[in-house]
C-alpha cells in the first residue's frame, strides 16, 4: 500500500526534550514542593523506561520507600507544576527540533501526506514545543494529535496509535510511525504500524529489532543520518518521503 501518513512521537523524536527539558522541569517542581530529591541524568534515564510523567514519579517513589511518599493527588499537582515549568522553557525557545524533522515535515506536506502525533506527553507540552519550534500555528500541521491521558493505557500499549489511526480513518498498512524508544516501538508495532527509529542518548542501548530501520537522526543534506540497523546499515542517508515510501514498500 502507498504511504499516506506519518505519525510522530514527540519527546526524543521531534525534539530531544528528555534530558534538558523534562528532567529539569521535574527537578524545578520537586524543589518548589520542598521535596528532598533531584533527578540527575542517569537516574532520569533509568526511569524513562516508565512511560508517562506521573507514572514515572510513582515508580521512583515505589523504589525509594525511605523518601517522602506522595498521594496520587500530590503527584498530579507536582506534574501539573512540572508541565508549567516545561512550557516556560519552550516559550523561551530553548530547545530546537532534531535534525531533519522540520525538513521532513515540510516535504511530507508538499507530497500530500497526512501528519499526526501519538505521544504520552500532555497536550500542553506538545502545543508548547510545536509553537516554540514551528510557530504559533505549529499544531495545525498535524491532522490528529493524540496526547496524554486521552487513552486508558500508555505506551508500550498500542492504545495511542490505535486512537490516532481511528481518528484518521487510516489502515495501519498505509501509515508509518517515527519513534525513538523501545516502548514507543512496541506501541506502534502492536498497532500494526511499520516504525522507523531515530535513537537518542537515552535509548541507544534499547531493543529495536522489530523496527523497519534505526538511525541516529533523520539527517540534513549537509549532515546526513547514519543507518544503524537495516539493509543500509553503516551508510549515510537523508531520510525523505521517497526513502520512507521505499522502506514501507519492502514490508508489504
GROMACS .gro file of C-alpha atoms in nm:
model
  252
    1UNK     CA    1   0.000   0.000   0.000
    2UNK     CA    2   0.123   0.356  -0.067
    3UNK     CA    3   0.246   0.570   0.219
    4UNK     CA    4  -0.033   0.809   0.318
    5UNK     CA    5   0.053   0.927   0.669
    6UNK     CA    6   0.343   0.986   0.906
    7UNK     CA    7   0.272   0.956   1.277
    8UNK     CA    8   0.532   1.114   1.504
    9UNK     CA    9   0.616   1.056   1.866
   10UNK     CA   10   0.717   1.380   2.040
   11UNK     CA   11   0.972   1.351   2.321
   12UNK     CA   12   1.300   1.226   2.179
   13UNK     CA   13   1.161   1.208   1.825
   14UNK     CA   14   1.055   1.559   1.727
   15UNK     CA   15   1.299   1.712   1.977
   16UNK     CA   16   1.548   1.575   2.228
   17UNK     CA   17   1.341   1.701   2.520
   18UNK     CA   18   1.403   1.446   2.792
   19UNK     CA   19   1.742   1.525   2.948
   20UNK     CA   20   1.750   1.903   2.931
   21UNK     CA   21   1.381   1.992   2.945
   22UNK     CA   22   1.152   1.737   3.112
   23UNK     CA   23   1.417   1.631   3.366
   24UNK     CA   24   1.500   1.990   3.454
   25UNK     CA   25   1.131   2.080   3.484
   26UNK     CA   26   1.072   1.785   3.717
   27UNK     CA   27   1.357   1.899   3.940
   28UNK     CA   28   1.219   2.253   3.948
   29UNK     CA   29   0.881   2.114   4.053
   30UNK     CA   30   1.041   1.897   4.322
   31UNK     CA   31   1.227   2.198   4.462
   32UNK     CA   32   0.914   2.414   4.457
   33UNK     CA   33   0.728   2.145   4.653
   34UNK     CA   34   1.011   2.117   4.907
   35UNK     CA   35   1.087   1.756   4.815
   36UNK     CA   36   1.432   1.622   4.907
   37UNK     CA   37   1.527   1.466   4.575
   38UNK     CA   38   1.672   1.570   4.242
   39UNK     CA   39   1.698   1.356   3.930
   40UNK     CA   40   2.044   1.351   3.776
   41UNK     CA   41   2.092   1.245   3.414
   42UNK     CA   42   2.149   0.870   3.478
   43UNK     CA   43   1.859   0.845   3.726
   44UNK     CA   44   1.617   1.008   3.486
   45UNK     CA   45   1.738   0.779   3.210
   46UNK     CA   46   1.656   0.472   3.418
   47UNK     CA   47   1.301   0.591   3.484
   48UNK     CA   48   1.236   0.677   3.120
   49UNK     CA   49   1.154   0.309   3.086
   50UNK     CA   50   0.827   0.406   3.255
   51UNK     CA   51   0.605   0.600   3.015
   52UNK     CA   52   0.411   0.898   3.146
   53UNK     CA   53   0.543   1.159   3.388
   54UNK     CA   54   0.304   1.082   3.673
   55UNK     CA   55   0.370   0.711   3.633
   56UNK     CA   56   0.746   0.777   3.627
   57UNK     CA   57   0.734   0.965   3.957
   58UNK     CA   58   0.522   0.693   4.119
   59UNK     CA   59   0.769   0.426   4.006
   60UNK     CA   60   1.060   0.627   4.150
   61UNK     CA   61   0.885   0.662   4.487
   62UNK     CA   62   0.796   0.293   4.495
   63UNK     CA   63   1.166   0.216   4.451
   64UNK     CA   64   1.265   0.456   4.732
   65UNK     CA   65   1.035   0.390   5.030
   66UNK     CA   66   1.256   0.594   5.264
   67UNK     CA   67   1.170   0.912   5.073
   68UNK     CA   68   0.851   1.109   5.144
   69UNK     CA   69   0.564   0.924   4.979
   70UNK     CA   70   0.304   1.114   4.779
   71UNK     CA   71  -0.064   1.057   4.713
   72UNK     CA   72  -0.194   1.038   4.359
   73UNK     CA   73  -0.331   1.389   4.408
   74UNK     CA   74   0.010   1.517   4.519
   75UNK     CA   75   0.175   1.357   4.217
   76UNK     CA   76  -0.084   1.511   3.985
   77UNK     CA   77  -0.021   1.857   4.133
   78UNK     CA   78   0.357   1.822   4.106
   79UNK     CA   79   0.321   1.701   3.748
   80UNK     CA   80   0.100   1.999   3.667
   81UNK     CA   81   0.366   2.233   3.807
   82UNK     CA   82   0.634   2.046   3.615
   83UNK     CA   83   0.434   2.098   3.295
   84UNK     CA   84   0.419   2.472   3.367
   85UNK     CA   85   0.798   2.487   3.403
   86UNK     CA   86   0.841   2.288   3.081
   87UNK     CA   87   0.608   2.522   2.892
   88UNK     CA   88   0.811   2.820   3.018
   89UNK     CA   89   1.127   2.663   2.876
   90UNK     CA   90   0.961   2.602   2.542
   91UNK     CA   91   0.827   2.957   2.528
   92UNK     CA   92   1.183   3.078   2.580
   93UNK     CA   93   1.286   2.886   2.267
   94UNK     CA   94   1.548   2.683   2.448
   95UNK     CA   95   1.513   2.359   2.251
   96UNK     CA   96   1.531   2.301   1.873
   97UNK     CA   97   1.377   2.022   1.670
   98UNK     CA   98   1.605   1.729   1.597
   99UNK     CA   99   1.800   1.741   1.268
  100UNK     CA  100   1.584   1.668   0.965
  101UNK     CA  101   1.249   1.690   1.142
  102UNK     CA  102   1.125   2.020   1.001
  103UNK     CA  103   1.262   1.934   0.657
  104UNK     CA  104   1.069   1.603   0.658
  105UNK     CA  105   0.751   1.770   0.786
  106UNK     CA  106   0.768   2.021   0.500
  107UNK     CA  107   0.841   1.751   0.242
  108UNK     CA  108   0.557   1.532   0.368
  109UNK     CA  109   0.317   1.824   0.350
  110UNK     CA  110   0.430   1.905  -0.006
  111UNK     CA  111   0.377   1.539  -0.101
  112UNK     CA  112   0.021   1.544   0.033
  113UNK     CA  113   0.085   1.310   0.324
  114UNK     CA  114  -0.120   1.336   0.641
  115UNK     CA  115   0.074   1.422   0.957
  116UNK     CA  116  -0.024   1.312   1.306
  117UNK     CA  117   0.118   1.281   1.657
  118UNK     CA  118   0.096   0.990   1.903
  119UNK     CA  119   0.255   1.064   2.240
  120UNK     CA  120   0.221   1.005   2.612
  121UNK     CA  121   0.316   1.363   2.699
  122UNK     CA  122   0.048   1.618   2.784
  123UNK     CA  123  -0.132   1.827   2.520
  124UNK     CA  124   0.013   2.140   2.684
  125UNK     CA  125   0.367   2.008   2.638
  126UNK     CA  126   0.300   1.921   2.274
  127UNK     CA  127   0.148   2.260   2.199
  128UNK     CA  128   0.435   2.445   2.369
  129UNK     CA  129   0.700   2.255   2.174
  130UNK     CA  130   0.524   2.297   1.839
  131UNK     CA  131   0.468   2.670   1.891
  132UNK     CA  132   0.828   2.719   2.000
  133UNK     CA  133   0.978   2.534   1.705
  134UNK     CA  134   0.722   2.563   1.422
  135UNK     CA  135   0.545   2.889   1.506
  136UNK     CA  136   0.208   2.979   1.655
  137UNK     CA  137   0.026   2.759   1.404
  138UNK     CA  138   0.261   2.464   1.453
  139UNK     CA  139  -0.013   2.235   1.585
  140UNK     CA  140  -0.219   2.295   1.271
  141UNK     CA  141   0.033   2.098   1.067
  142UNK     CA  142  -0.099   1.781   1.228
  143UNK     CA  143  -0.444   1.649   1.143
  144UNK     CA  144  -0.464   1.448   1.466
  145UNK     CA  145  -0.274   1.494   1.792
  146UNK     CA  146  -0.317   1.201   2.028
  147UNK     CA  147  -0.159   1.302   2.358
  148UNK     CA  148  -0.155   1.243   2.732
  149UNK     CA  149  -0.437   1.061   2.907
  150UNK     CA  150  -0.671   1.053   2.608
  151UNK     CA  151  -0.642   0.671   2.609
  152UNK     CA  152  -0.654   0.436   2.910
  153UNK     CA  153  -0.314   0.271   2.862
  154UNK     CA  154   0.010   0.443   2.770
  155UNK     CA  155   0.296   0.310   2.561
  156UNK     CA  156   0.405   0.031   2.520
  157UNK     CA  157   0.033  -0.047   2.490
  158UNK     CA  158  -0.092   0.025   2.135
  159UNK     CA  159  -0.382   0.244   2.252
  160UNK     CA  160  -0.249   0.584   2.145
  161UNK     CA  161  -0.159   0.465   1.795
  162UNK     CA  162  -0.488   0.281   1.760
  163UNK     CA  163  -0.666   0.601   1.861
  164UNK     CA  164  -0.478   0.810   1.604
  165UNK     CA  165  -0.538   0.558   1.325
  166UNK     CA  166  -0.908   0.551   1.411
  167UNK     CA  167  -0.928   0.931   1.408
  168UNK     CA  168  -0.753   0.938   1.070
  169UNK     CA  169  -0.972   0.655   0.937
  170UNK     CA  170  -0.648   0.504   0.814
  171UNK     CA  171  -0.541   0.139   0.794
  172UNK     CA  172  -0.211   0.079   0.969
  173UNK     CA  173  -0.059  -0.051   0.645
  174UNK     CA  174  -0.086   0.300   0.494
  175UNK     CA  175   0.099   0.475   0.776
  176UNK     CA  176   0.447   0.486   0.921
  177UNK     CA  177   0.544   0.572   1.278
  178UNK     CA  178   0.856   0.760   1.381
  179UNK     CA  179   0.979   0.685   1.731
  180UNK     CA  180   1.290   0.699   1.947
  181UNK     CA  181   1.231   0.439   2.220
  182UNK     CA  182   1.161   0.070   2.267
  183UNK     CA  183   0.832   0.145   2.443
  184UNK     CA  184   0.725   0.363   2.152
  185UNK     CA  185   0.832   0.098   1.901
  186UNK     CA  186   0.637  -0.173   2.083
  187UNK     CA  187   0.331   0.052   2.092
  188UNK     CA  188   0.341   0.134   1.721
  189UNK     CA  189   0.420  -0.220   1.607
  190UNK     CA  190   0.141  -0.359   1.824
  191UNK     CA  191  -0.096  -0.123   1.642
  192UNK     CA  192   0.025  -0.267   1.311
  193UNK     CA  193   0.250   0.022   1.206
  194UNK     CA  194   0.588  -0.005   1.042
  195UNK     CA  195   0.823   0.206   1.251
  196UNK     CA  196   1.145   0.398   1.194
  197UNK     CA  197   1.358   0.474   1.499
  198UNK     CA  198   1.582   0.776   1.549
  199UNK     CA  199   1.758   0.679   1.870
  200UNK     CA  200   1.882   0.915   2.140
  201UNK     CA  201   2.148   0.911   2.410
  202UNK     CA  202   1.892   0.760   2.646
  203UNK     CA  203   1.762   0.492   2.407
  204UNK     CA  204   2.071   0.381   2.215
  205UNK     CA  205   2.101   0.051   2.404
  206UNK     CA  206   1.735  -0.050   2.373
  207UNK     CA  207   1.595  -0.336   2.165
  208UNK     CA  208   1.487  -0.212   1.822
  209UNK     CA  209   1.487  -0.548   1.646
  210UNK     CA  210   1.130  -0.502   1.520
  211UNK     CA  211   1.197  -0.159   1.365
  212UNK     CA  212   1.190  -0.102   0.991
  213UNK     CA  213   1.514   0.098   1.023
  214UNK     CA  214   1.717   0.250   1.308
  215UNK     CA  215   1.906   0.576   1.254
  216UNK     CA  216   2.093   0.829   1.464
  217UNK     CA  217   1.873   1.110   1.323
  218UNK     CA  218   1.674   1.194   1.008
  219UNK     CA  219   1.962   1.386   0.854
  220UNK     CA  220   2.013   1.706   0.660
  221UNK     CA  221   2.180   1.746   0.318
  222UNK     CA  222   2.492   1.891   0.483
  223UNK     CA  223   2.484   1.638   0.770
  224UNK     CA  224   2.335   1.301   0.668
  225UNK     CA  225   2.196   1.046   0.908
  226UNK     CA  226   2.370   0.716   0.973
  227UNK     CA  227   2.171   0.396   0.931
  228UNK     CA  228   2.238   0.183   1.239
  229UNK     CA  229   2.009  -0.112   1.165
  230UNK     CA  230   1.858  -0.232   0.839
  231UNK     CA  231   1.963  -0.309   0.482
  232UNK     CA  232   2.169   0.010   0.452
  233UNK     CA  233   2.342  -0.027   0.791
  234UNK     CA  234   2.659   0.180   0.803
  235UNK     CA  235   2.554   0.405   0.516
  236UNK     CA  236   2.477   0.775   0.537
  237UNK     CA  237   2.138   0.894   0.418
  238UNK     CA  238   1.897   1.186   0.422
  239UNK     CA  239   1.555   1.050   0.511
  240UNK     CA  240   1.282   1.190   0.288
  241UNK     CA  241   0.937   1.083   0.171
  242UNK     CA  242   1.072   0.873  -0.115
  243UNK     CA  243   1.306   0.685   0.119
  244UNK     CA  244   1.028   0.617   0.369
  245UNK     CA  245   0.793   0.506   0.090
  246UNK     CA  246   1.057   0.264  -0.037
  247UNK     CA  247   1.114   0.120   0.309
  248UNK     CA  248   0.741   0.076   0.365
  249UNK     CA  249   0.703  -0.097   0.028
  250UNK     CA  250   0.969  -0.351   0.130
  251UNK     CA  251   0.748  -0.452   0.422
  252UNK     CA  252   0.448  -0.534   0.202
   0.00000   0.00000   0.00000
